[in-house]
Amino acid sequence: IAAIAGHLDARDPRSGATEASMFYVAYTQPGAARPLVFFFNGGPGSATVWLHLGSFAPRRIVTSAPSLAVPQPFQLVDNAETLVDVADLVFVDAVGTGYSTAVAPYRNSSFWSVDADAAVMRDFIARYVAVNQRQASPTFVFGESYGTTRAAVLAELMLAAGMRLDGVVLLSSVLDYNSNCDMFLPATQSCEGNLPSYGMVGAWFAKTQPVPS
């Protein structure tokens, strides 16, 4: 397995101008037609370190879940659930998170909107595929939290640009912020319908936590 960490320019598909320097970590194996999965966290404002160290990379952090008492220094172990045996994995930070940053005359905030955020991620993926000659690879995007909103918009932009897209994976989906009853003040809708779910989560959390002595 080759592990590569670095920066790659995302470029405007019309003018060719560099928009941002995107930081990524890729785990690859020989074979230009191997499936390719692009991972990103959401937030918005979150780097992709959480998916990188907590999902499907070859190594992961031991979290001791559901316990909140995580011993330090954090232990890094082989990940039995890694997907690297079936796909090449690219973990990429959105602009303004982690080590990804806009390139002048752009600023990080130039990409802090729904459409601009998804568009620059599209441009990074297009550049990665071109530079690494991965046009033959089945291509997937994997988004978490706000990254699921990004993934939905990104999928449309990729298809509109004629790019290959074989699947979208959504983790902790947030596709309709208006459905979250406590997102806005004042609330736009009642939390009444959410109470059963909140109650189940609260009961599970109470059951899994140690009783104070």
Short mmCIF file of C-alpha atoms in Angstrom, two decimals:
data_model
loop_
_atom_site.label_atom_id
_atom_site.label_comp_id
_atom_site.label_asym_id
_atom_site.label_seq_id
_atom_site.Cartn_x
_atom_site.Cartn_y
_atom_site.Cartn_z
CA ILE A 1 0.00 0.00 0.00
CA ALA A 2 1.32 3.45 -0.91
CA ALA A 3 0.44 6.24 1.53
CA ILE A 4 0.74 9.73 0.06
CA ALA A 5 0.15 13.02 1.90
CA GLY A 6 0.37 16.29 0.02
CA HIS A 7 -1.27 19.24 -1.66
CA LEU A 8 -2.91 19.38 -5.07
CA ASP A 9 -4.25 22.48 -6.78
CA ALA A 10 -7.94 22.70 -7.54
CA ARG A 11 -8.36 24.63 -10.79
CA ASP A 12 -11.26 26.49 -12.35
CA PRO A 13 -12.43 24.26 -15.23
CA ARG A 14 -13.18 27.29 -17.44
CA SER A 15 -10.13 29.52 -16.95
CA GLY A 16 -7.61 27.02 -15.60
CA ALA A 17 -6.82 29.42 -12.75
CA THR A 18 -5.73 27.88 -9.45
CA GLU A 19 -8.48 28.24 -6.84
CA ALA A 20 -7.08 26.44 -3.81
CA SER A 21 -4.32 24.21 -2.55
CA MET A 22 -6.10 21.13 -1.25
CA PHE A 23 -4.49 18.85 1.32
CA TYR A 24 -5.17 15.14 1.03
CA VAL A 25 -3.95 11.77 2.23
CA ALA A 26 -4.32 8.88 -0.22
CA TYR A 27 -3.91 5.13 0.26
CA THR A 28 -3.49 3.35 -3.05
CA GLN A 29 -2.46 0.05 -4.54
CA PRO A 30 -1.39 -0.75 -8.11
CA GLY A 31 -4.20 -0.89 -10.63
CA ALA A 32 -5.57 2.10 -12.54
CA ALA A 33 -9.09 0.63 -12.57
CA ARG A 34 -9.39 0.07 -8.81
CA PRO A 35 -12.39 1.85 -7.25
CA LEU A 36 -11.59 5.32 -5.91
CA VAL A 37 -13.33 6.80 -2.85
CA PHE A 38 -13.06 10.47 -1.83
CA PHE A 39 -13.79 11.12 1.85
CA PHE A 40 -14.62 14.45 3.53
CA ASN A 41 -16.03 15.50 6.87
CA GLY A 42 -18.46 18.37 7.23
CA GLY A 43 -19.09 20.71 10.09
CA PRO A 44 -19.08 22.98 8.15
CA GLY A 45 -15.57 23.94 9.14
CA SER A 46 -14.22 20.49 9.96
CA ALA A 47 -11.09 18.91 8.56
CA THR A 48 -11.31 15.28 7.47
CA VAL A 49 -9.12 13.98 10.28
CA TRP A 50 -12.21 12.41 11.91
CA LEU A 51 -13.00 10.13 8.98
CA HIS A 52 -9.31 9.57 8.35
CA LEU A 53 -8.60 8.30 11.86
CA GLY A 54 -12.04 6.94 12.68
CA SER A 55 -13.51 5.21 9.65
CA PHE A 56 -11.95 3.17 6.83
CA ALA A 57 -8.25 4.10 6.58
CA PRO A 58 -5.68 1.33 7.12
CA ARG A 59 -5.01 2.63 10.65
CA ARG A 60 -7.39 4.09 13.23
CA ILE A 61 -7.45 5.68 16.67
CA VAL A 62 -8.71 3.60 19.59
CA THR A 63 -11.66 5.59 20.97
CA SER A 64 -12.83 3.26 23.77
CA ALA A 65 -16.44 4.00 22.71
CA PRO A 66 -18.93 4.29 24.27
CA SER A 67 -16.76 5.37 27.21
CA LEU A 68 -15.81 9.05 27.19
CA ALA A 69 -12.60 8.35 29.13
CA VAL A 70 -10.06 8.03 26.32
CA PRO A 71 -6.55 7.18 27.55
CA GLN A 72 -3.75 9.36 26.21
CA PRO A 73 -1.55 9.28 24.28
CA PHE A 74 -4.05 8.00 21.74
CA GLN A 75 -3.35 4.49 20.51
CA LEU A 76 -3.08 3.96 16.76
CA VAL A 77 -3.88 0.42 15.59
CA ASP A 78 -4.49 -1.55 12.41
CA ASN A 79 -8.06 -1.05 11.23
CA ALA A 80 -9.92 -4.32 10.67
CA GLU A 81 -12.70 -2.40 8.86
CA THR A 82 -10.45 -0.66 6.34
CA LEU A 83 -11.65 -0.53 2.74
CA VAL A 84 -8.17 -0.35 1.27
CA ASP A 85 -8.36 -3.99 0.20
CA VAL A 86 -11.21 -3.18 -2.20
CA ALA A 87 -10.65 0.50 -3.08
CA ASP A 88 -8.14 3.34 -3.11
CA LEU A 89 -8.98 5.93 -0.44
CA VAL A 90 -8.48 9.70 -0.63
CA PHE A 91 -9.17 11.79 2.48
CA VAL A 92 -9.37 15.48 1.55
CA ASP A 93 -9.77 18.64 3.64
CA ALA A 94 -12.27 21.24 2.42
CA VAL A 95 -10.93 24.75 1.78
CA GLY A 96 -10.27 26.59 5.04
CA THR A 97 -10.03 23.39 7.09
CA GLY A 98 -6.99 21.31 8.00
CA TYR A 99 -4.15 22.16 5.64
CA SER A 100 -6.32 23.22 2.67
CA THR A 101 -6.29 26.90 1.79
CA ALA A 102 -7.43 29.22 -0.96
CA VAL A 103 -4.88 30.69 -3.39
CA ALA A 104 -4.88 34.47 -4.01
CA PRO A 105 -6.80 36.33 -5.29
CA TYR A 106 -9.28 33.92 -3.69
CA ARG A 107 -9.79 33.78 0.07
CA ASN A 108 -10.97 30.84 2.13
CA SER A 109 -14.32 32.57 2.56
CA SER A 110 -14.68 32.64 -1.25
CA PHE A 111 -15.60 28.95 -0.95
CA TRP A 112 -17.78 29.14 2.16
CA SER A 113 -21.11 28.80 0.42
CA VAL A 114 -23.03 25.69 -0.55
CA ASP A 115 -22.34 25.91 -4.28
CA ALA A 116 -18.76 27.25 -4.13
CA ASP A 117 -17.78 24.65 -1.53
CA ALA A 118 -19.06 21.79 -3.68
CA ALA A 119 -17.61 23.26 -6.87
CA VAL A 120 -14.05 23.49 -5.54
CA MET A 121 -14.30 19.91 -4.26
CA ARG A 122 -15.41 18.89 -7.76
CA ASP A 123 -12.40 20.70 -9.20
CA PHE A 124 -10.06 18.92 -6.78
CA ILE A 125 -11.48 15.51 -7.73
CA ALA A 126 -11.18 16.32 -11.43
CA ARG A 127 -7.56 17.35 -10.91
CA TYR A 128 -6.72 14.27 -8.84
CA VAL A 129 -8.21 11.96 -11.46
CA ALA A 130 -6.35 13.73 -14.28
CA VAL A 131 -2.96 13.89 -12.54
CA ASN A 132 -3.11 10.27 -11.43
CA GLN A 133 -4.70 8.98 -14.65
CA ARG A 134 -7.65 7.42 -12.82
CA GLN A 135 -10.31 7.97 -15.48
CA ALA A 136 -11.00 4.22 -15.62
CA SER A 137 -11.66 3.93 -11.88
CA PRO A 138 -15.20 3.58 -10.51
CA THR A 139 -15.51 6.75 -8.43
CA PHE A 140 -17.38 7.29 -5.15
CA VAL A 141 -17.77 10.20 -2.74
CA PHE A 142 -18.23 9.70 1.01
CA GLY A 143 -19.54 12.62 3.06
CA GLU A 144 -20.21 12.97 6.79
CA SER A 145 -22.50 15.49 8.55
CA TYR A 146 -22.43 18.68 6.45
CA GLY A 147 -20.34 16.60 4.08
CA THR A 148 -23.58 14.82 3.15
CA THR A 149 -25.02 18.15 1.98
CA ARG A 150 -21.79 18.77 0.08
CA ALA A 151 -21.95 15.26 -1.42
CA ALA A 152 -25.47 15.82 -2.75
CA VAL A 153 -24.53 19.08 -4.48
CA LEU A 154 -21.15 17.68 -5.55
CA ALA A 155 -22.79 14.69 -7.22
CA GLU A 156 -24.94 16.97 -9.37
CA LEU A 157 -21.95 19.15 -10.30
CA MET A 158 -19.78 16.16 -11.19
CA LEU A 159 -22.43 14.66 -13.45
CA ALA A 160 -23.11 18.02 -15.08
CA ALA A 161 -19.38 18.31 -15.82
CA GLY A 162 -19.33 14.85 -17.44
CA MET A 163 -17.24 13.36 -14.67
CA ARG A 164 -17.51 9.74 -13.61
CA LEU A 165 -19.53 9.09 -10.45
CA ASP A 166 -20.57 5.58 -9.48
CA GLY A 167 -21.95 6.12 -6.00
CA VAL A 168 -22.49 8.43 -3.04
CA VAL A 169 -22.18 7.39 0.63
CA LEU A 170 -23.85 9.54 3.31
CA LEU A 171 -22.87 9.23 6.99
CA SER A 172 -24.86 11.13 9.66
CA SER A 173 -26.97 12.76 6.96
CA VAL A 174 -27.93 16.40 7.22
CA LEU A 175 -29.77 17.06 3.97
CA ASP A 176 -32.54 19.30 5.35
CA TYR A 177 -31.47 21.65 8.12
CA ASN A 178 -35.06 22.87 8.45
CA SER A 179 -35.99 19.42 9.77
CA ASN A 180 -33.84 19.99 12.87
CA CYS A 181 -36.20 21.55 15.38
CA ASP A 182 -33.48 23.12 17.53
CA MET A 183 -31.37 24.52 14.68
CA PHE A 184 -32.97 27.96 14.61
CA LEU A 185 -33.91 30.55 17.24
CA PRO A 186 -36.76 31.11 17.28
CA ALA A 187 -37.61 27.54 16.25
CA THR A 188 -39.22 27.11 12.85
CA GLN A 189 -41.01 23.95 13.91
CA SER A 190 -41.88 22.02 17.03
CA CYS A 191 -39.55 19.43 18.55
CA GLU A 192 -42.56 17.31 19.48
CA GLY A 193 -41.99 14.75 16.74
CA ASN A 194 -38.32 14.40 17.69
CA LEU A 195 -38.95 13.50 21.32
CA PRO A 196 -39.06 9.70 20.84
CA SER A 197 -35.67 9.74 19.11
CA TYR A 198 -34.18 12.12 21.65
CA GLY A 199 -35.55 9.92 24.41
CA MET A 200 -34.02 6.77 22.93
CA VAL A 201 -30.61 8.45 22.56
CA GLY A 202 -30.80 9.80 26.11
CA ALA A 203 -31.76 6.41 27.52
CA TRP A 204 -28.93 4.68 25.64
CA PHE A 205 -26.40 7.26 26.80
CA ALA A 206 -27.50 6.97 30.43
CA LYS A 207 -27.34 3.18 30.26
CA THR A 208 -23.79 3.12 28.85
CA GLN A 209 -22.24 5.61 31.27
CA PRO A 210 -20.80 4.52 34.62
CA VAL A 211 -22.83 5.47 37.68
CA PRO A 212 -20.98 8.10 39.80
CA SER A 213 -19.85 6.74 43.14
#
